[in-house]
Amino acid sequence: MRKVIILLMVFAFQKNYSQELFVVTDPASNVPANSLAINIMQSAFKEKFESGYNYHFMPEVTYGINKNLMIRGSAFISTRSDALYAEGGGFMLKYRFLSEDDLNSHFRMAAYGRYSFNRADIHQEQIEILGHNTGFETGIIATKLIHKLAISSSLSFEKALDNKPNYTFPSTFSNNATNYTLSFGKLMYPKKYTSFKQTNINLMVEFVGQTINENGKSYVDVVPAIQFIFNSQARLDLAYRQELISSMLRSAPDGFYFNLYYTFFDLKN
């Protein structure tokens, strides 16, 4: 009986949230309570002022403390120094404070905070504490699911600090920014659920932007993606990030994402 209940929970999770699992942004929904998600995030971005690509390997582990609260730990490894180099890591806490459910739709809102530490060189005006800067970010997320379409948006404040021990934040750069995102995800397959083992195929497009608060310099990127979910637990993301507009210095704005994600459900039973 316990296994049947777990399977029903997994099936419900697949049906309601599969198209909310975005590639570069977080939805307001959380990892289920007592579940552990492992995300092997990889990216290869083309260097703007040098030849070649910059590879980032950023594994994440997320745990659902309860239905409203989750915690995440991340590590940052890259090849900016021409070899795999452990640059730092970070922690994130997300709290879902609003849930409204209807028969074929729901609405979620969540607040989150993130802190990261990094020892790499500071080489661009863009502030990015996920893999580049030491600093913190706090923000709010709203996600609406209507049938097979998910729409999610976020707004956050981000501040960069010194990348200790060797790199102080440049006095010529502004150290804080406002971030904003808008994401769309649509479940394309299956047309009708008959089993939790069915493969899901989601198409999505995400818009990611930032404005430096002191000088108003900004960028906006677009991230189209395809996502496959297997057996309701394993996930594969393929995406490309393209700069649409930018007035700030960015060392590698365009590139590819390749993510592998797996969820272990109901660990306490």
PDB file of C-alpha atoms in Angstrom:
ATOM      1  CA  MET A   1       0.000   0.000   0.000  1.00  0.00           C
ATOM      2  CA  ARG A   2       2.835   2.431   0.838  1.00  0.00           C
ATOM      3  CA  LYS A   3       4.368   1.874  -2.611  1.00  0.00           C
ATOM      4  CA  VAL A   4       1.031   2.596  -4.271  1.00  0.00           C
ATOM      5  CA  ILE A   5       0.726   5.862  -2.348  1.00  0.00           C
ATOM      6  CA  ILE A   6       4.253   6.882  -3.357  1.00  0.00           C
ATOM      7  CA  LEU A   7       3.511   6.113  -7.013  1.00  0.00           C
ATOM      8  CA  LEU A   8       0.334   8.178  -6.888  1.00  0.00           C
ATOM      9  CA  MET A   9       2.304  11.067  -5.361  1.00  0.00           C
ATOM     10  CA  VAL A  10       4.952  10.821  -8.088  1.00  0.00           C
ATOM     11  CA  PHE A  11       2.262  10.704 -10.793  1.00  0.00           C
ATOM     12  CA  ALA A  12       0.601  13.821  -9.377  1.00  0.00           C
ATOM     13  CA  PHE A  13       3.968  15.569  -9.215  1.00  0.00           C
ATOM     14  CA  GLN A  14       4.651  14.720 -12.859  1.00  0.00           C
ATOM     15  CA  LYS A  15       1.229  15.850 -14.056  1.00  0.00           C
ATOM     16  CA  ASN A  16       1.134  19.142 -12.188  1.00  0.00           C
ATOM     17  CA  TYR A  17       4.732  20.358 -12.143  1.00  0.00           C
ATOM     18  CA  SER A  18       6.718  18.897 -15.025  1.00  0.00           C
ATOM     19  CA  GLN A  19       6.383  21.983 -17.192  1.00  0.00           C
ATOM     20  CA  GLU A  20       7.439  24.199 -14.230  1.00  0.00           C
ATOM     21  CA  LEU A  21      10.977  22.785 -14.021  1.00  0.00           C
ATOM     22  CA  PHE A  22      12.798  25.564 -15.854  1.00  0.00           C
ATOM     23  CA  VAL A  23      16.440  25.424 -16.957  1.00  0.00           C
ATOM     24  CA  VAL A  24      17.923  28.709 -15.697  1.00  0.00           C
ATOM     25  CA  THR A  25      15.242  30.045 -13.342  1.00  0.00           C
ATOM     26  CA  ASP A  26      13.436  28.633 -10.307  1.00  0.00           C
ATOM     27  CA  PRO A  27       9.626  28.405 -10.150  1.00  0.00           C
ATOM     28  CA  ALA A  28       7.709  29.238  -6.980  1.00  0.00           C
ATOM     29  CA  SER A  29       7.014  25.516  -6.468  1.00  0.00           C
ATOM     30  CA  ASN A  30       9.427  23.506  -4.309  1.00  0.00           C
ATOM     31  CA  VAL A  31      10.972  20.064  -4.290  1.00  0.00           C
ATOM     32  CA  PRO A  32       8.426  17.779  -2.527  1.00  0.00           C
ATOM     33  CA  ALA A  33       8.786  17.336   1.230  1.00  0.00           C
ATOM     34  CA  ASN A  34      11.389  14.772   2.353  1.00  0.00           C
ATOM     35  CA  SER A  35      12.708  14.482  -1.205  1.00  0.00           C
ATOM     36  CA  LEU A  36      16.242  15.033  -2.492  1.00  0.00           C
ATOM     37  CA  ALA A  37      16.994  16.402  -5.965  1.00  0.00           C
ATOM     38  CA  ILE A  38      20.449  16.281  -7.579  1.00  0.00           C
ATOM     39  CA  ASN A  39      21.117  18.547 -10.550  1.00  0.00           C
ATOM     40  CA  ILE A  40      24.315  18.209 -12.574  1.00  0.00           C
ATOM     41  CA  MET A  41      24.419  21.620 -14.259  1.00  0.00           C
ATOM     42  CA  GLN A  42      26.874  22.092 -17.110  1.00  0.00           C
ATOM     43  CA  SER A  43      27.408  25.001 -19.480  1.00  0.00           C
ATOM     44  CA  ALA A  44      29.790  25.986 -22.266  1.00  0.00           C
ATOM     45  CA  PHE A  45      29.847  29.691 -23.125  1.00  0.00           C
ATOM     46  CA  LYS A  46      31.820  31.270 -25.967  1.00  0.00           C
ATOM     47  CA  GLU A  47      34.455  33.748 -24.842  1.00  0.00           C
ATOM     48  CA  LYS A  48      33.815  37.223 -26.254  1.00  0.00           C
ATOM     49  CA  PHE A  49      37.353  38.602 -26.126  1.00  0.00           C
ATOM     50  CA  GLU A  50      39.317  35.354 -26.443  1.00  0.00           C
ATOM     51  CA  SER A  51      39.082  32.168 -28.486  1.00  0.00           C
ATOM     52  CA  GLY A  52      37.332  29.074 -27.235  1.00  0.00           C
ATOM     53  CA  TYR A  53      34.614  28.274 -24.700  1.00  0.00           C
ATOM     54  CA  ASN A  54      34.424  28.575 -20.931  1.00  0.00           C
ATOM     55  CA  TYR A  55      33.082  25.384 -19.313  1.00  0.00           C
ATOM     56  CA  HIS A  56      31.234  25.493 -15.978  1.00  0.00           C
ATOM     57  CA  PHE A  57      30.343  22.440 -13.903  1.00  0.00           C
ATOM     58  CA  MET A  58      27.926  23.357 -11.095  1.00  0.00           C
ATOM     59  CA  PRO A  59      26.328  20.420  -9.230  1.00  0.00           C
ATOM     60  CA  GLU A  60      23.369  21.201  -6.949  1.00  0.00           C
ATOM     61  CA  VAL A  61      21.687  19.251  -4.160  1.00  0.00           C
ATOM     62  CA  THR A  62      18.192  20.359  -3.062  1.00  0.00           C
ATOM     63  CA  TYR A  63      16.181  18.994  -0.132  1.00  0.00           C
ATOM     64  CA  GLY A  64      12.500  19.577   0.606  1.00  0.00           C
ATOM     65  CA  ILE A  65      12.263  20.265   4.358  1.00  0.00           C
ATOM     66  CA  ASN A  66       8.473  20.442   4.124  1.00  0.00           C
ATOM     67  CA  LYS A  67       5.945  21.366   1.437  1.00  0.00           C
ATOM     68  CA  ASN A  68       6.720  25.089   1.784  1.00  0.00           C
ATOM     69  CA  LEU A  69      10.458  25.172   2.553  1.00  0.00           C
ATOM     70  CA  MET A  70      13.473  23.857   0.664  1.00  0.00           C
ATOM     71  CA  ILE A  71      17.251  24.272   0.930  1.00  0.00           C
ATOM     72  CA  ARG A  72      19.921  23.953  -1.779  1.00  0.00           C
ATOM     73  CA  GLY A  73      23.695  23.682  -1.844  1.00  0.00           C
ATOM     74  CA  SER A  74      25.811  24.327  -4.960  1.00  0.00           C
ATOM     75  CA  ALA A  75      29.442  23.994  -6.049  1.00  0.00           C
ATOM     76  CA  PHE A  76      31.161  26.068  -8.755  1.00  0.00           C
ATOM     77  CA  ILE A  77      33.890  24.551 -10.940  1.00  0.00           C
ATOM     78  CA  SER A  78      35.142  26.044 -14.207  1.00  0.00           C
ATOM     79  CA  THR A  79      37.980  26.007 -16.773  1.00  0.00           C
ATOM     80  CA  ARG A  80      38.716  29.737 -16.777  1.00  0.00           C
ATOM     81  CA  SER A  81      42.264  28.955 -15.597  1.00  0.00           C
ATOM     82  CA  ASP A  82      42.688  26.392 -18.473  1.00  0.00           C
ATOM     83  CA  ALA A  83      42.032  23.494 -16.091  1.00  0.00           C
ATOM     84  CA  LEU A  84      39.160  22.407 -13.861  1.00  0.00           C
ATOM     85  CA  TYR A  85      39.288  24.774 -10.890  1.00  0.00           C
ATOM     86  CA  ALA A  86      37.018  24.756  -7.834  1.00  0.00           C
ATOM     87  CA  GLU A  87      35.983  28.392  -7.526  1.00  0.00           C
ATOM     88  CA  GLY A  88      33.460  28.240  -4.689  1.00  0.00           C
ATOM     89  CA  GLY A  89      29.937  27.329  -3.712  1.00  0.00           C
ATOM     90  CA  GLY A  90      26.665  28.646  -2.382  1.00  0.00           C
ATOM     91  CA  PHE A  91      23.465  28.050  -0.418  1.00  0.00           C
ATOM     92  CA  MET A  92      19.844  28.905  -1.168  1.00  0.00           C
ATOM     93  CA  LEU A  93      16.680  28.859   0.954  1.00  0.00           C
ATOM     94  CA  LYS A  94      13.233  29.189  -0.647  1.00  0.00           C
ATOM     95  CA  TYR A  95       9.914  29.576   1.179  1.00  0.00           C
ATOM     96  CA  ARG A  96       6.568  29.168  -0.603  1.00  0.00           C
ATOM     97  CA  PHE A  97       4.138  31.478   1.178  1.00  0.00           C
ATOM     98  CA  LEU A  98       1.114  31.347  -1.148  1.00  0.00           C
ATOM     99  CA  SER A  99      -0.682  28.438  -2.832  1.00  0.00           C
ATOM    100  CA  GLU A 100      -3.988  28.652  -4.673  1.00  0.00           C
ATOM    101  CA  ASP A 101      -5.291  25.494  -6.356  1.00  0.00           C
ATOM    102  CA  ASP A 102      -8.111  24.975  -8.844  1.00  0.00           C
ATOM    103  CA  LEU A 103      -9.098  21.911 -10.837  1.00  0.00           C
ATOM    104  CA  ASN A 104      -6.871  22.586 -13.859  1.00  0.00           C
ATOM    105  CA  SER A 105      -4.639  25.394 -12.604  1.00  0.00           C
ATOM    106  CA  HIS A 106      -2.715  26.704  -9.637  1.00  0.00           C
ATOM    107  CA  PHE A 107      -0.822  29.787  -8.517  1.00  0.00           C
ATOM    108  CA  ARG A 108       2.278  29.871  -6.307  1.00  0.00           C
ATOM    109  CA  MET A 109       4.398  32.626  -4.771  1.00  0.00           C
ATOM    110  CA  ALA A 110       7.706  32.179  -2.964  1.00  0.00           C
ATOM    111  CA  ALA A 111      10.517  34.232  -1.454  1.00  0.00           C
ATOM    112  CA  TYR A 112      14.149  33.163  -1.533  1.00  0.00           C
ATOM    113  CA  GLY A 113      17.594  34.119  -0.337  1.00  0.00           C
ATOM    114  CA  ARG A 114      20.947  32.999  -1.700  1.00  0.00           C
ATOM    115  CA  TYR A 115      24.572  33.437  -0.596  1.00  0.00           C
ATOM    116  CA  SER A 116      27.648  32.414  -2.592  1.00  0.00           C
ATOM    117  CA  PHE A 117      31.395  32.573  -2.097  1.00  0.00           C
ATOM    118  CA  ASN A 118      33.878  32.613  -4.970  1.00  0.00           C
ATOM    119  CA  ARG A 119      37.667  32.951  -5.283  1.00  0.00           C
ATOM    120  CA  ALA A 120      37.912  33.501  -9.062  1.00  0.00           C
ATOM    121  CA  ASP A 121      38.988  36.735 -10.734  1.00  0.00           C
ATOM    122  CA  ILE A 122      36.315  39.404 -11.313  1.00  0.00           C
ATOM    123  CA  HIS A 123      36.264  39.991 -15.049  1.00  0.00           C
ATOM    124  CA  GLN A 124      32.912  41.560 -15.989  1.00  0.00           C
ATOM    125  CA  GLU A 125      30.348  44.182 -14.971  1.00  0.00           C
ATOM    126  CA  GLN A 126      27.522  41.647 -14.913  1.00  0.00           C
ATOM    127  CA  ILE A 127      26.864  40.468 -11.347  1.00  0.00           C
ATOM    128  CA  GLU A 128      26.310  36.719 -11.111  1.00  0.00           C
ATOM    129  CA  ILE A 129      26.721  35.008  -7.763  1.00  0.00           C
ATOM    130  CA  LEU A 130      25.966  31.630  -9.370  1.00  0.00           C
ATOM    131  CA  GLY A 131      29.507  30.871 -10.464  1.00  0.00           C
ATOM    132  CA  HIS A 132      31.229  34.262 -10.706  1.00  0.00           C
ATOM    133  CA  ASN A 133      30.827  36.570  -7.706  1.00  0.00           C
ATOM    134  CA  THR A 134      30.843  36.304  -3.947  1.00  0.00           C
ATOM    135  CA  GLY A 135      27.650  37.937  -2.694  1.00  0.00           C
ATOM    136  CA  PHE A 136      23.996  37.541  -1.850  1.00  0.00           C
ATOM    137  CA  GLU A 137      20.624  37.719  -3.599  1.00  0.00           C
ATOM    138  CA  THR A 138      17.083  37.985  -2.285  1.00  0.00           C
ATOM    139  CA  GLY A 139      13.902  37.972  -4.296  1.00  0.00           C
ATOM    140  CA  ILE A 140      10.341  36.874  -4.950  1.00  0.00           C
ATOM    141  CA  ILE A 141       8.868  34.438  -7.508  1.00  0.00           C
ATOM    142  CA  ALA A 142       5.334  34.020  -8.877  1.00  0.00           C
ATOM    143  CA  THR A 143       4.283  30.993 -10.962  1.00  0.00           C
ATOM    144  CA  LYS A 144       0.957  30.286 -12.654  1.00  0.00           C
ATOM    145  CA  LEU A 145       0.059  26.897 -14.154  1.00  0.00           C
ATOM    146  CA  ILE A 146      -2.895  26.765 -16.555  1.00  0.00           C
ATOM    147  CA  HIS A 147      -3.551  23.276 -17.950  1.00  0.00           C
ATOM    148  CA  LYS A 148      -0.246  22.464 -19.722  1.00  0.00           C
ATOM    149  CA  LEU A 149       1.242  25.977 -19.718  1.00  0.00           C
ATOM    150  CA  ALA A 150       3.387  27.375 -16.903  1.00  0.00           C
ATOM    151  CA  ILE A 151       4.275  31.078 -16.636  1.00  0.00           C
ATOM    152  CA  SER A 152       6.792  32.199 -14.045  1.00  0.00           C
ATOM    153  CA  SER A 153       8.398  35.539 -13.192  1.00  0.00           C
ATOM    154  CA  SER A 154      10.854  36.745 -10.572  1.00  0.00           C
ATOM    155  CA  LEU A 155      12.327  39.987  -9.245  1.00  0.00           C
ATOM    156  CA  SER A 156      15.421  40.144  -7.045  1.00  0.00           C
ATOM    157  CA  PHE A 157      18.146  42.324  -5.553  1.00  0.00           C
ATOM    158  CA  GLU A 158      21.738  41.079  -5.927  1.00  0.00           C
ATOM    159  CA  LYS A 159      24.919  42.438  -4.321  1.00  0.00           C
ATOM    160  CA  ALA A 160      28.513  41.427  -5.072  1.00  0.00           C
ATOM    161  CA  LEU A 161      31.324  41.372  -2.505  1.00  0.00           C
ATOM    162  CA  ASP A 162      35.075  40.777  -2.727  1.00  0.00           C
ATOM    163  CA  ASN A 163      36.189  37.435  -4.165  1.00  0.00           C
ATOM    164  CA  LYS A 164      38.522  36.565  -1.322  1.00  0.00           C
ATOM    165  CA  PRO A 165      41.377  36.072  -0.777  1.00  0.00           C
ATOM    166  CA  ASN A 166      42.913  37.687  -3.877  1.00  0.00           C
ATOM    167  CA  TYR A 167      40.300  39.721  -5.747  1.00  0.00           C
ATOM    168  CA  THR A 168      38.622  42.836  -4.377  1.00  0.00           C
ATOM    169  CA  PHE A 169      35.523  44.050  -6.187  1.00  0.00           C
ATOM    170  CA  PRO A 170      36.669  46.692  -8.746  1.00  0.00           C
ATOM    171  CA  SER A 171      35.940  50.288  -7.749  1.00  0.00           C
ATOM    172  CA  THR A 172      35.080  51.028 -11.400  1.00  0.00           C
ATOM    173  CA  PHE A 173      32.128  48.576 -11.267  1.00  0.00           C
ATOM    174  CA  SER A 174      28.824  48.954  -9.418  1.00  0.00           C
ATOM    175  CA  ASN A 175      28.328  46.169  -6.888  1.00  0.00           C
ATOM    176  CA  ASN A 176      24.527  45.799  -6.808  1.00  0.00           C
ATOM    177  CA  ALA A 177      21.819  45.125  -9.371  1.00  0.00           C
ATOM    178  CA  THR A 178      18.157  44.305  -9.947  1.00  0.00           C
ATOM    179  CA  ASN A 179      17.390  41.004 -11.688  1.00  0.00           C
ATOM    180  CA  TYR A 180      14.170  40.089 -13.495  1.00  0.00           C
ATOM    181  CA  THR A 181      12.998  36.970 -15.331  1.00  0.00           C
ATOM    182  CA  LEU A 182      10.000  35.788 -17.328  1.00  0.00           C
ATOM    183  CA  SER A 183       9.656  32.101 -18.226  1.00  0.00           C
ATOM    184  CA  PHE A 184       7.176  30.044 -20.245  1.00  0.00           C
ATOM    185  CA  GLY A 185       6.983  26.241 -20.259  1.00  0.00           C
ATOM    186  CA  LYS A 186       4.554  24.033 -22.193  1.00  0.00           C
ATOM    187  CA  LEU A 187       4.017  20.290 -21.887  1.00  0.00           C
ATOM    188  CA  MET A 188       4.073  18.977 -25.457  1.00  0.00           C
ATOM    189  CA  TYR A 189       3.990  15.229 -24.812  1.00  0.00           C
ATOM    190  CA  PRO A 190       2.149  13.141 -23.716  1.00  0.00           C
ATOM    191  CA  LYS A 191      -1.190  14.538 -24.765  1.00  0.00           C
ATOM    192  CA  LYS A 192      -2.848  12.372 -22.103  1.00  0.00           C
ATOM    193  CA  TYR A 193      -1.389  10.691 -19.023  1.00  0.00           C
ATOM    194  CA  THR A 194      -1.804   6.936 -18.681  1.00  0.00           C
ATOM    195  CA  SER A 195       1.251   6.043 -16.573  1.00  0.00           C
ATOM    196  CA  PHE A 196       3.812   7.765 -14.353  1.00  0.00           C
ATOM    197  CA  LYS A 197       6.479   6.042 -16.512  1.00  0.00           C
ATOM    198  CA  GLN A 198       5.578   8.088 -19.597  1.00  0.00           C
ATOM    199  CA  THR A 199       8.299  10.323 -20.951  1.00  0.00           C
ATOM    200  CA  ASN A 200       7.452  14.032 -20.765  1.00  0.00           C
ATOM    201  CA  ILE A 201       8.665  16.506 -23.363  1.00  0.00           C
ATOM    202  CA  ASN A 202       8.519  20.198 -22.439  1.00  0.00           C
ATOM    203  CA  LEU A 203       9.364  23.194 -24.591  1.00  0.00           C
ATOM    204  CA  MET A 204      10.217  26.454 -22.878  1.00  0.00           C
ATOM    205  CA  VAL A 205      11.608  29.906 -23.386  1.00  0.00           C
ATOM    206  CA  GLU A 206      13.057  32.070 -20.639  1.00  0.00           C
ATOM    207  CA  PHE A 207      13.975  35.753 -20.618  1.00  0.00           C
ATOM    208  CA  VAL A 208      16.654  36.752 -18.111  1.00  0.00           C
ATOM    209  CA  GLY A 209      17.689  40.353 -17.447  1.00  0.00           C
ATOM    210  CA  GLN A 210      19.683  42.577 -15.121  1.00  0.00           C
ATOM    211  CA  THR A 211      20.046  46.320 -14.508  1.00  0.00           C
ATOM    212  CA  ILE A 212      22.974  47.756 -12.563  1.00  0.00           C
ATOM    213  CA  ASN A 213      21.367  50.037  -9.987  1.00  0.00           C
ATOM    214  CA  GLU A 214      24.045  52.743  -9.924  1.00  0.00           C
ATOM    215  CA  ASN A 215      24.574  53.397 -13.627  1.00  0.00           C
ATOM    216  CA  GLY A 216      21.540  51.800 -15.329  1.00  0.00           C
ATOM    217  CA  LYS A 217      23.553  49.452 -17.549  1.00  0.00           C
ATOM    218  CA  SER A 218      21.453  46.440 -18.526  1.00  0.00           C
ATOM    219  CA  TYR A 219      21.225  43.213 -20.454  1.00  0.00           C
ATOM    220  CA  VAL A 220      18.418  40.884 -21.538  1.00  0.00           C
ATOM    221  CA  ASP A 221      19.003  37.295 -22.706  1.00  0.00           C
ATOM    222  CA  VAL A 222      16.684  34.695 -24.220  1.00  0.00           C
ATOM    223  CA  VAL A 223      17.003  30.989 -23.378  1.00  0.00           C
ATOM    224  CA  PRO A 224      15.012  28.534 -25.551  1.00  0.00           C
ATOM    225  CA  ALA A 225      15.104  24.955 -24.237  1.00  0.00           C
ATOM    226  CA  ILE A 226      13.810  21.434 -24.641  1.00  0.00           C
ATOM    227  CA  GLN A 227      13.357  19.203 -21.615  1.00  0.00           C
ATOM    228  CA  PHE A 228      12.822  15.450 -21.247  1.00  0.00           C
ATOM    229  CA  ILE A 229      11.505  13.821 -18.044  1.00  0.00           C
ATOM    230  CA  PHE A 230      11.873  10.052 -17.677  1.00  0.00           C
ATOM    231  CA  ASN A 231       9.954   7.840 -15.248  1.00  0.00           C
ATOM    232  CA  SER A 232       8.893  10.967 -13.302  1.00  0.00           C
ATOM    233  CA  GLN A 233      12.329  11.146 -11.643  1.00  0.00           C
ATOM    234  CA  ALA A 234      15.079  11.779 -14.198  1.00  0.00           C
ATOM    235  CA  ARG A 235      15.331  14.933 -16.279  1.00  0.00           C
ATOM    236  CA  LEU A 236      17.486  16.104 -19.199  1.00  0.00           C
ATOM    237  CA  ASP A 237      17.703  19.787 -20.208  1.00  0.00           C
ATOM    238  CA  LEU A 238      19.177  21.150 -23.443  1.00  0.00           C
ATOM    239  CA  ALA A 239      19.207  24.931 -23.885  1.00  0.00           C
ATOM    240  CA  TYR A 240      20.961  27.801 -25.643  1.00  0.00           C
ATOM    241  CA  ARG A 241      21.414  31.279 -24.146  1.00  0.00           C
ATOM    242  CA  GLN A 242      21.608  34.270 -26.496  1.00  0.00           C
ATOM    243  CA  GLU A 243      22.193  37.905 -25.608  1.00  0.00           C
ATOM    244  CA  LEU A 244      19.409  40.112 -27.002  1.00  0.00           C
ATOM    245  CA  ILE A 245      20.546  43.529 -25.754  1.00  0.00           C
ATOM    246  CA  SER A 246      23.377  44.672 -23.519  1.00  0.00           C
ATOM    247  CA  SER A 247      25.066  47.902 -22.456  1.00  0.00           C
ATOM    248  CA  MET A 248      27.467  46.306 -19.950  1.00  0.00           C
ATOM    249  CA  LEU A 249      30.742  44.406 -20.116  1.00  0.00           C
ATOM    250  CA  ARG A 250      30.140  40.641 -20.254  1.00  0.00           C
ATOM    251  CA  SER A 251      32.946  38.194 -20.967  1.00  0.00           C
ATOM    252  CA  ALA A 252      30.893  35.248 -22.309  1.00  0.00           C
ATOM    253  CA  PRO A 253      27.167  35.997 -22.776  1.00  0.00           C
ATOM    254  CA  ASP A 254      26.227  33.271 -25.292  1.00  0.00           C
ATOM    255  CA  GLY A 255      26.383  29.529 -24.813  1.00  0.00           C
ATOM    256  CA  PHE A 256      24.838  26.136 -24.153  1.00  0.00           C
ATOM    257  CA  TYR A 257      23.349  24.397 -21.093  1.00  0.00           C
ATOM    258  CA  PHE A 258      23.275  20.649 -20.517  1.00  0.00           C
ATOM    259  CA  ASN A 259      21.654  19.585 -17.231  1.00  0.00           C
ATOM    260  CA  LEU A 260      21.022  16.153 -15.717  1.00  0.00           C
ATOM    261  CA  TYR A 261      18.527  16.077 -12.849  1.00  0.00           C
ATOM    262  CA  TYR A 262      17.299  13.239 -10.610  1.00  0.00           C
ATOM    263  CA  THR A 263      14.846  13.250  -7.678  1.00  0.00           C
ATOM    264  CA  PHE A 264      14.739  10.761  -4.810  1.00  0.00           C
ATOM    265  CA  PHE A 265      11.183  10.907  -3.416  1.00  0.00           C
ATOM    266  CA  ASP A 266       9.948  10.338   0.126  1.00  0.00           C
ATOM    267  CA  LEU A 267      13.289   9.549   1.808  1.00  0.00           C
ATOM    268  CA  LYS A 268      11.828   9.152   5.299  1.00  0.00           C
ATOM    269  CA  ASN A 269       9.661   6.161   4.360  1.00  0.00           C
TER     270      ASN A 269
END
